[in-house]
Amino acid sequence: MSDSVSRRSALRLVGGAITVAAAATAGVAVPTYAAGRARQGPGAGPRVESLIGRLTLDEKISLLHGATDPKSLGQAGYVPGVPRLRIPPLRLADGPAGVRVTARATALPAPVLLASAFDPALARRYGQVIGREGRALKQDVLLSPMVNLIRTPYAGRNFETFAEDPLLAADLVAAEIEGIQGEGLIATVKHFALNNQEKDRMSVDVRADERTMHETELRGFEAAVGAGTGAVMGAYNKVNGTFACENKTLLDDILRERWGFDGWVMTDWFAQHSTAASLAAGLDMEMPDDAYYGAALKKAVKNGSVPEAHVDRSVRRILRVMDRFGLLDGSAPPRPRRDPEAGAAVAREVAEAGATLLRNAHGTLPLTGRAARDIAVIGPTGRYPFVSGGGSAHVVPDHADSPLHAITARAGRHADVRYALGEDLYGKAIPKRAFTPGLDAEGQRVGAGKTWTYEGTLTPGEPDEWTLVIHYSGERPTVELDGTELYPKLPGVGEFFSGGLVSTAPDGLNVRRATLQLGPAGHRLRITAKGGDTGQTFRLRRVTGATRAADVAKAVRTARGAHSVVLFAYEDATEGQDRTTVALPGHQEALIRAVTAANPRTTVVLNTSSATSMPWLERTAAVLQMYYPGQEGAAATAAVLFGDSDPGGRLTQSFPVDDDRHPMAGDPRRYPGLDGVEEYSEGIHVGYRWYDAEGVRPLFPFGHGLSYTTFSYRDLTIRRSGRGVDVGFTVRNTGRRDGVTVAQVYVGPSPDLELSQAERALGGYRRLALRAGERRRVTVHVEGRALSAWDVERHGWVRGTGRRAVHVGTSARDVVLSTTTVFKGAGS
């Protein structure tokens, strides 16, 4: 047996044992499938080897690429299997916040909201809901969870992942995978690796040194492997000059040799660039088609440029996971029925647990007394439920209530709850008189197989900024104004990704917008709409400076007439595009300024994807961050506003003051890249570590979040425990309400390591729910890995010895207890 094989075997056994031991320590039963690597060991098993021996080359290749599903439920991918040998098909569904198919499923809160609870046990239950529903909806593989770090506040998929901190991300991804796979659904951790932005994601060359990679981005993926993830998805981008999906350093040297991964690696959709190079590097499955692993692979095997043994190797990896999940011998448990009530209960629990109170001046929240009976609700996401982000995270929910309805119901029959739109997302009807010849643009119906056209003139009457909003149910109509197409086809895959709110009207029609300055005179207008196979409905609306001013004026009148105001603000993110600013989109900042001037008792509820700047912060009474809260978000938001639930969330990312003060600001090589190259030149100083290193004060630090009660921390002790340390302290709820605090332990740099180190790095944490007056002694274990650094000479972890600071805090900036202790040499 070779040294490399022996090492892989040992790593698998050790990794499996760690998974089992960690679960046992936590008092949680080890899921059969999550612990499967420890049971199975390095071999493929006689069943798999027998199948490989009987498969033809064509059948082997058919298992290595996607195909068209004859019975699709709208899932992302399909592998047909081999009926002759009773190898079943695989159906692969997106699912960062619930199972994304055309059928209804539980729309869970966005992963970033889950992460805000700082609770791995809750992440496990979140995974269990998705795992059960995935199997109930006849899916076999979940294309989730995502564990790429939140590196830039602009990244369009920040809401789909967990945190800027490697330790927190690693803990949560491992727990969620255990939950998913414990239900018998194969998990796929993604996107491996360094896929931390959507801008130029298909081509950008991301460059990071070895230490940076291992201490930051790779921590979560390593934890996923340790938890037994069945599959890994390669990223679109290049890593240090080579596309991730054909990067041997990533796929073979690190993933398999160092970590002992024994599942399969698939591409992100259309992320493959070669046949022989990809297969040799360790890529097993092409998705969603066969451009490289179909006829091209067969030809390469036939002409000898690709050894058939490489094909067998990839087939073995796929079949091995299928066998582990009971898909080859029929031992997988029967598919369960969906349990919408149980899913909804977890969705509600997560939304309340992750709700993060950022500001609460003068105890504005919770709403009580007159403040709870005389309320103005303002903002579009007060009326229209904001369930999820766009792209592959979008789920068809079982139901979704509006915050306005939930607040009205919670306030009670004797309360006065009024509503004003404030910011118009979908536009207002254009008067018929604005068109020559006359046109009713509010509801045109085009029959199946028909084409409808209009040619005329649009006359605004006054010079103004117009946003023309097209709503349509079929193929998007062509609208030309003065010879310019207003809604051109988006480049690349942009047409396939849209936001979870602004791109769909309340009645389900698709929405696109175009903003331009129009003069008072007539503008040539041409509209062409096709009915397609089933016919379609479309309408053309507008938002102008005049309609906007009227909406704001009504919001101000409504706010002035109420005792308290709850203003909902939004930012709609989606896969495929990054944000361009951390400011709220549209004219929401002006709306907030106007409303808070009319009524200073205004709470702003944020339904945003990531960090948000708040030049209006001091004008507000309170700010509650709810991200994308899922189908139960309205009820959860109302529960927190009225104090039925303590806001238990804490920020998993630093919020910058503005676009000029964050780790990516002013350095295009860091983001979005220059000349096709993006550099992680900040090194290990990701997120809050950068703010500390540069002496920049964030708007809100990592870990920040307020409670409706108060807590005291005292009696700090430290003792050695295995390769790590146990940090002990006493926490007491000193207020009159039950509440939640998240105790965070940070470790200072080692004087014996001649490396750039974080001023403070998260070493452990504990979410605590304490009754009023309750006191509890808490122990937070800091593992050896959290006390170690990556040594590029040894290509491994080394202990940071010497006298180091240990802090206990309620955020990365708010330290309540500190001491120092001497750390002695030991393995990590």
CSV table of C-alpha atoms in Angstrom, one decimal, residues 6-285:
chain,number,residue,atom,x,y,z
A,6,SER,CA,-2.4,5.0,3.7
A,7,ARG,CA,-2.7,8.6,4.5
A,8,ARG,CA,-6.1,9.0,2.8
A,9,SER,CA,-7.4,6.0,4.7
A,10,ALA,CA,-6.2,7.4,8.0
A,11,LEU,CA,-7.7,10.8,7.3
A,12,ARG,CA,-11.1,9.3,6.5
A,13,LEU,CA,-11.1,7.3,9.6
A,14,VAL,CA,-10.0,10.2,11.8
A,15,GLY,CA,-12.4,12.6,10.1
A,16,GLY,CA,-15.3,10.2,10.6
A,17,ALA,CA,-14.3,9.6,14.3
A,18,ILE,CA,-14.2,13.3,14.9
A,19,THR,CA,-17.8,13.7,13.4
A,20,VAL,CA,-19.1,10.9,15.6
A,21,ALA,CA,-17.3,12.2,18.7
A,22,ALA,CA,-18.5,15.8,18.2
A,23,ALA,CA,-22.1,14.7,17.8
A,24,ALA,CA,-21.9,12.5,20.8
A,25,THR,CA,-20.5,15.3,22.9
A,26,ALA,CA,-23.4,17.5,21.8
A,27,GLY,CA,-25.9,14.9,22.8
A,28,VAL,CA,-27.1,14.5,19.2
A,29,ALA,CA,-27.6,11.2,17.5
A,30,VAL,CA,-25.3,10.7,14.6
A,31,PRO,CA,-27.2,10.6,11.3
A,32,THR,CA,-26.6,7.3,9.4
A,33,TYR,CA,-25.7,9.1,6.3
A,34,ALA,CA,-23.7,11.9,7.9
A,35,ALA,CA,-21.5,9.3,9.6
A,36,GLY,CA,-21.2,7.2,6.6
A,37,ARG,CA,-17.6,7.9,5.8
A,38,ALA,CA,-16.5,6.5,9.1
A,39,ARG,CA,-18.4,3.3,8.5
A,40,GLN,CA,-17.5,2.7,4.9
A,41,GLY,CA,-13.8,3.4,4.9
A,42,PRO,CA,-11.7,4.0,1.8
A,43,GLY,CA,-12.9,1.1,-0.4
A,44,ALA,CA,-15.8,1.3,-2.8
A,45,GLY,CA,-17.3,-2.0,-1.7
A,46,PRO,CA,-18.1,-5.1,-3.7
A,47,ARG,CA,-21.4,-3.9,-5.0
A,48,VAL,CA,-19.8,-0.8,-6.6
A,49,GLU,CA,-16.9,-2.7,-8.0
A,50,SER,CA,-19.2,-5.3,-9.5
A,51,LEU,CA,-21.3,-2.6,-11.2
A,52,ILE,CA,-18.2,-0.9,-12.6
A,53,GLY,CA,-17.1,-4.2,-14.1
A,54,ARG,CA,-20.5,-4.6,-15.9
A,55,LEU,CA,-21.0,-1.1,-17.1
A,56,THR,CA,-20.2,-0.3,-20.8
A,57,LEU,CA,-18.2,2.7,-21.6
A,58,ASP,CA,-21.3,4.6,-22.8
A,59,GLU,CA,-23.1,3.8,-19.6
A,60,LYS,CA,-20.1,4.9,-17.5
A,61,ILE,CA,-20.0,8.2,-19.4
A,62,SER,CA,-23.7,8.7,-19.0
A,63,LEU,CA,-23.2,8.8,-15.2
A,64,LEU,CA,-20.7,11.7,-15.5
A,65,HIS,CA,-22.9,14.4,-17.0
A,66,GLY,CA,-26.3,15.9,-16.9
A,67,ALA,CA,-29.2,15.2,-19.2
A,68,THR,CA,-32.8,16.2,-19.8
A,69,ASP,CA,-35.2,14.8,-17.2
A,70,PRO,CA,-38.3,13.2,-18.8
A,71,LYS,CA,-40.3,13.8,-15.6
A,72,SER,CA,-38.8,17.0,-14.4
A,73,LEU,CA,-40.2,18.9,-11.4
A,74,GLY,CA,-38.2,21.9,-12.5
A,75,GLN,CA,-35.1,21.0,-10.6
A,76,ALA,CA,-31.6,22.1,-11.7
A,77,GLY,CA,-30.0,18.8,-12.8
A,78,TYR,CA,-30.6,15.2,-13.8
A,79,VAL,CA,-28.4,12.1,-14.3
A,80,PRO,CA,-30.4,9.3,-16.0
A,81,GLY,CA,-28.8,6.3,-14.2
A,82,VAL,CA,-28.5,2.9,-15.9
A,83,PRO,CA,-31.8,1.0,-15.8
A,84,ARG,CA,-30.2,-2.2,-17.1
A,85,LEU,CA,-28.2,-2.5,-13.9
A,86,ARG,CA,-30.8,-0.9,-11.6
A,87,ILE,CA,-28.7,2.2,-11.0
A,88,PRO,CA,-31.4,4.8,-10.4
A,89,PRO,CA,-31.4,8.3,-11.8
A,90,LEU,CA,-30.3,11.3,-9.7
A,91,ARG,CA,-32.3,14.5,-9.5
A,92,LEU,CA,-30.4,17.5,-8.2
A,93,ALA,CA,-32.2,20.5,-6.8
A,94,ASP,CA,-31.0,23.9,-5.7
A,95,GLY,CA,-31.8,24.6,-2.1
A,96,PRO,CA,-29.9,27.1,0.0
A,97,ALA,CA,-33.1,28.2,1.7
A,98,GLY,CA,-35.5,25.4,0.8
A,99,VAL,CA,-36.0,23.0,-2.1
A,100,ARG,CA,-36.1,24.9,-5.4
A,101,VAL,CA,-38.5,23.1,-7.7
A,102,THR,CA,-41.8,24.1,-9.4
A,103,ALA,CA,-43.8,22.6,-6.6
A,104,ARG,CA,-44.4,24.3,-3.2
A,105,ALA,CA,-41.9,23.8,-0.5
A,106,THR,CA,-41.0,25.4,2.9
A,107,ALA,CA,-39.4,28.7,2.1
A,108,LEU,CA,-36.9,29.0,5.0
A,109,PRO,CA,-35.1,32.2,6.0
A,110,ALA,CA,-32.0,33.0,4.0
A,111,PRO,CA,-28.8,31.2,5.4
A,112,VAL,CA,-27.4,34.6,6.5
A,113,LEU,CA,-30.4,35.0,8.8
A,114,LEU,CA,-29.9,31.4,10.1
A,115,ALA,CA,-26.3,32.1,10.8
A,116,SER,CA,-27.2,35.2,12.8
A,117,ALA,CA,-28.6,32.9,15.5
A,118,PHE,CA,-25.0,31.6,16.2
A,119,ASP,CA,-26.6,28.2,16.8
A,120,PRO,CA,-25.3,25.0,15.1
A,121,ALA,CA,-28.2,23.0,16.6
A,122,LEU,CA,-30.7,25.2,14.8
A,123,ALA,CA,-28.6,24.9,11.6
A,124,ARG,CA,-29.0,21.1,12.0
A,125,ARG,CA,-32.8,21.4,12.2
A,126,TYR,CA,-32.8,23.8,9.2
A,127,GLY,CA,-30.9,21.1,7.3
A,128,GLN,CA,-33.4,18.4,8.5
A,129,VAL,CA,-36.3,20.4,7.0
A,130,ILE,CA,-34.6,20.7,3.6
A,131,GLY,CA,-33.4,17.1,3.7
A,132,ARG,CA,-36.9,15.7,4.4
A,133,GLU,CA,-38.6,17.9,1.8
A,134,GLY,CA,-36.0,17.2,-0.8
A,135,ARG,CA,-36.7,13.5,-0.5
A,136,ALA,CA,-40.4,14.0,-0.3
A,137,LEU,CA,-40.2,16.0,-3.6
A,138,LYS,CA,-38.4,13.1,-5.2
A,139,GLN,CA,-35.0,14.8,-5.2
A,140,ASP,CA,-31.7,12.9,-4.5
A,141,VAL,CA,-29.0,15.6,-4.3
A,142,LEU,CA,-29.2,19.1,-2.8
A,143,LEU,CA,-27.0,21.7,-4.4
A,144,SER,CA,-26.3,23.3,-1.0
A,145,PRO,CA,-25.1,24.6,1.4
A,146,MET,CA,-22.9,27.4,0.3
A,147,VAL,CA,-20.0,28.2,2.6
A,148,ASN,CA,-18.0,30.8,0.7
A,149,LEU,CA,-17.0,33.6,3.1
A,150,ILE,CA,-18.6,37.0,3.0
A,151,ARG,CA,-15.6,38.9,1.8
A,152,THR,CA,-17.1,41.9,0.1
A,153,PRO,CA,-20.3,43.6,1.0
A,154,TYR,CA,-21.2,43.8,-2.7
A,155,ALA,CA,-21.4,40.1,-3.4
A,156,GLY,CA,-24.8,39.3,-4.8
A,157,ARG,CA,-25.0,35.9,-3.0
A,158,ASN,CA,-24.0,37.0,0.5
A,159,PHE,CA,-27.5,36.2,1.7
A,160,GLU,CA,-27.0,32.5,0.6
A,161,THR,CA,-24.0,31.9,2.8
A,162,PHE,CA,-23.2,32.3,6.5
A,163,ALA,CA,-20.5,34.7,7.6
A,164,GLU,CA,-17.2,36.5,7.2
A,165,ASP,CA,-15.7,34.5,10.0
A,166,PRO,CA,-14.2,31.1,9.1
A,167,LEU,CA,-14.9,29.4,12.5
A,168,LEU,CA,-18.6,30.3,12.5
A,169,ALA,CA,-19.1,29.3,8.9
A,170,ALA,CA,-17.4,26.0,9.5
A,171,ASP,CA,-19.5,25.1,12.5
A,172,LEU,CA,-22.8,26.0,10.7
A,173,VAL,CA,-22.0,24.2,7.4
A,174,ALA,CA,-21.1,21.0,9.2
A,175,ALA,CA,-24.3,21.1,11.3
A,176,GLU,CA,-26.5,21.8,8.3
A,177,ILE,CA,-25.0,19.0,6.3
A,178,GLU,CA,-25.6,16.6,9.2
A,179,GLY,CA,-29.2,17.7,9.2
A,180,ILE,CA,-29.6,17.3,5.4
A,181,GLN,CA,-27.9,14.0,5.0
A,182,GLY,CA,-29.5,12.6,8.2
A,183,GLU,CA,-32.7,12.6,6.2
A,184,GLY,CA,-31.2,10.7,3.4
A,185,LEU,CA,-30.6,13.6,0.9
A,186,ILE,CA,-27.1,14.0,-0.5
A,187,ALA,CA,-25.6,17.4,0.3
A,188,THR,CA,-23.3,19.4,-2.0
A,189,VAL,CA,-21.1,22.0,-0.4
A,190,LYS,CA,-20.3,24.9,-2.8
A,191,HIS,CA,-18.6,26.7,-4.5
A,192,PHE,CA,-15.1,25.3,-4.2
A,193,ALA,CA,-13.4,27.7,-3.9
A,194,LEU,CA,-12.8,31.5,-3.5
A,195,ASN,CA,-16.1,32.3,-5.3
A,196,ASN,CA,-16.8,35.4,-3.2
A,197,GLN,CA,-18.3,37.6,-5.8
A,198,GLU,CA,-20.7,37.5,-8.8
A,199,LYS,CA,-18.9,40.1,-10.9
A,200,ASP,CA,-16.9,38.3,-13.7
A,201,ARG,CA,-17.4,35.1,-11.8
A,202,MET,CA,-17.2,33.0,-15.0
A,203,SER,CA,-13.6,34.2,-15.8
A,204,VAL,CA,-11.9,36.1,-12.9
A,205,ASP,CA,-8.6,34.7,-11.7
A,206,VAL,CA,-8.7,34.8,-7.9
A,207,ARG,CA,-5.2,34.8,-6.4
A,208,ALA,CA,-4.6,34.0,-2.8
A,209,ASP,CA,-1.6,32.6,-1.0
A,210,GLU,CA,-1.6,29.3,0.7
A,211,ARG,CA,-1.9,30.6,4.2
A,212,THR,CA,-4.8,32.9,3.3
A,213,MET,CA,-6.7,30.1,1.7
A,214,HIS,CA,-6.3,27.6,4.5
A,215,GLU,CA,-7.0,30.1,7.4
A,216,THR,CA,-10.0,31.7,5.8
A,217,GLU,CA,-12.0,30.3,2.8
A,218,LEU,CA,-11.0,26.6,3.0
A,219,ARG,CA,-12.0,26.2,6.7
A,220,GLY,CA,-15.7,25.8,5.9
A,221,PHE,CA,-15.1,23.3,3.1
A,222,GLU,CA,-12.8,21.2,5.3
A,223,ALA,CA,-15.6,21.2,7.9
A,224,ALA,CA,-18.1,20.0,5.3
A,225,VAL,CA,-15.8,17.1,4.4
A,226,GLY,CA,-15.5,16.3,8.0
A,227,ALA,CA,-19.3,16.2,8.3
A,228,GLY,CA,-19.4,13.7,5.5
A,229,THR,CA,-20.8,15.8,2.6
A,230,GLY,CA,-21.5,13.5,-0.3
A,231,ALA,CA,-20.6,16.0,-3.1
A,232,VAL,CA,-18.7,19.2,-3.7
A,233,MET,CA,-19.4,21.7,-6.4
A,234,GLY,CA,-16.5,23.4,-8.2
A,235,ALA,CA,-16.6,27.1,-8.7
A,236,TYR,CA,-16.8,29.1,-11.9
A,237,ASN,CA,-13.7,31.2,-11.3
A,238,LYS,CA,-10.0,30.5,-11.6
A,239,VAL,CA,-7.9,29.9,-8.5
A,240,ASN,CA,-4.3,31.0,-8.9
A,241,GLY,CA,-4.4,30.8,-12.7
A,242,THR,CA,-6.4,27.6,-13.2
A,243,PHE,CA,-10.1,27.2,-13.4
A,244,ALA,CA,-11.5,25.7,-10.2
A,245,CYS,CA,-13.1,22.8,-12.0
A,246,GLU,CA,-9.8,21.6,-13.4
A,247,ASN,CA,-7.6,22.7,-10.5
A,248,LYS,CA,-5.6,19.7,-9.3
A,249,THR,CA,-4.3,21.6,-6.2
A,250,LEU,CA,-7.9,22.1,-5.0
A,251,LEU,CA,-9.6,18.9,-6.2
A,252,ASP,CA,-6.9,16.4,-5.6
A,253,ASP,CA,-4.1,17.7,-3.4
A,254,ILE,CA,-6.3,19.5,-0.8
A,255,LEU,CA,-9.8,18.0,-1.1
A,256,ARG,CA,-8.9,14.3,-1.5
A,257,GLU,CA,-5.2,13.9,-0.3
A,258,ARG,CA,-5.2,16.3,2.6
A,259,TRP,CA,-8.8,16.1,3.8
A,260,GLY,CA,-9.7,12.6,2.7
A,261,PHE,CA,-12.8,13.5,0.7
A,262,ASP,CA,-14.3,10.3,-0.9
A,263,GLY,CA,-17.4,11.7,-2.6
A,264,TRP,CA,-17.7,13.2,-6.0
A,265,VAL,CA,-17.0,16.7,-7.4
A,266,MET,CA,-19.4,18.3,-9.9
A,267,THR,CA,-19.2,21.5,-11.9
A,268,ASP,CA,-21.3,24.5,-11.2
A,269,TRP,CA,-23.6,24.8,-14.2
A,270,PHE,CA,-21.6,25.3,-17.4
A,271,ALA,CA,-18.4,25.8,-15.4
A,272,GLN,CA,-16.3,23.2,-17.3
A,273,HIS,CA,-13.6,24.2,-19.8
A,274,SER,CA,-11.9,20.9,-20.7
A,275,THR,CA,-12.2,17.1,-20.9
A,276,ALA,CA,-8.9,15.4,-20.2
A,277,ALA,CA,-7.5,18.1,-17.9
A,278,SER,CA,-10.7,18.3,-15.8
A,279,LEU,CA,-10.9,14.5,-15.4
A,280,ALA,CA,-7.2,14.2,-14.5
A,281,ALA,CA,-7.5,17.0,-12.0
A,282,GLY,CA,-10.3,15.3,-10.1
A,283,LEU,CA,-13.6,16.6,-11.6
A,284,ASP,CA,-16.2,13.8,-11.8
A,285,MET,CA,-19.4,15.2,-13.1
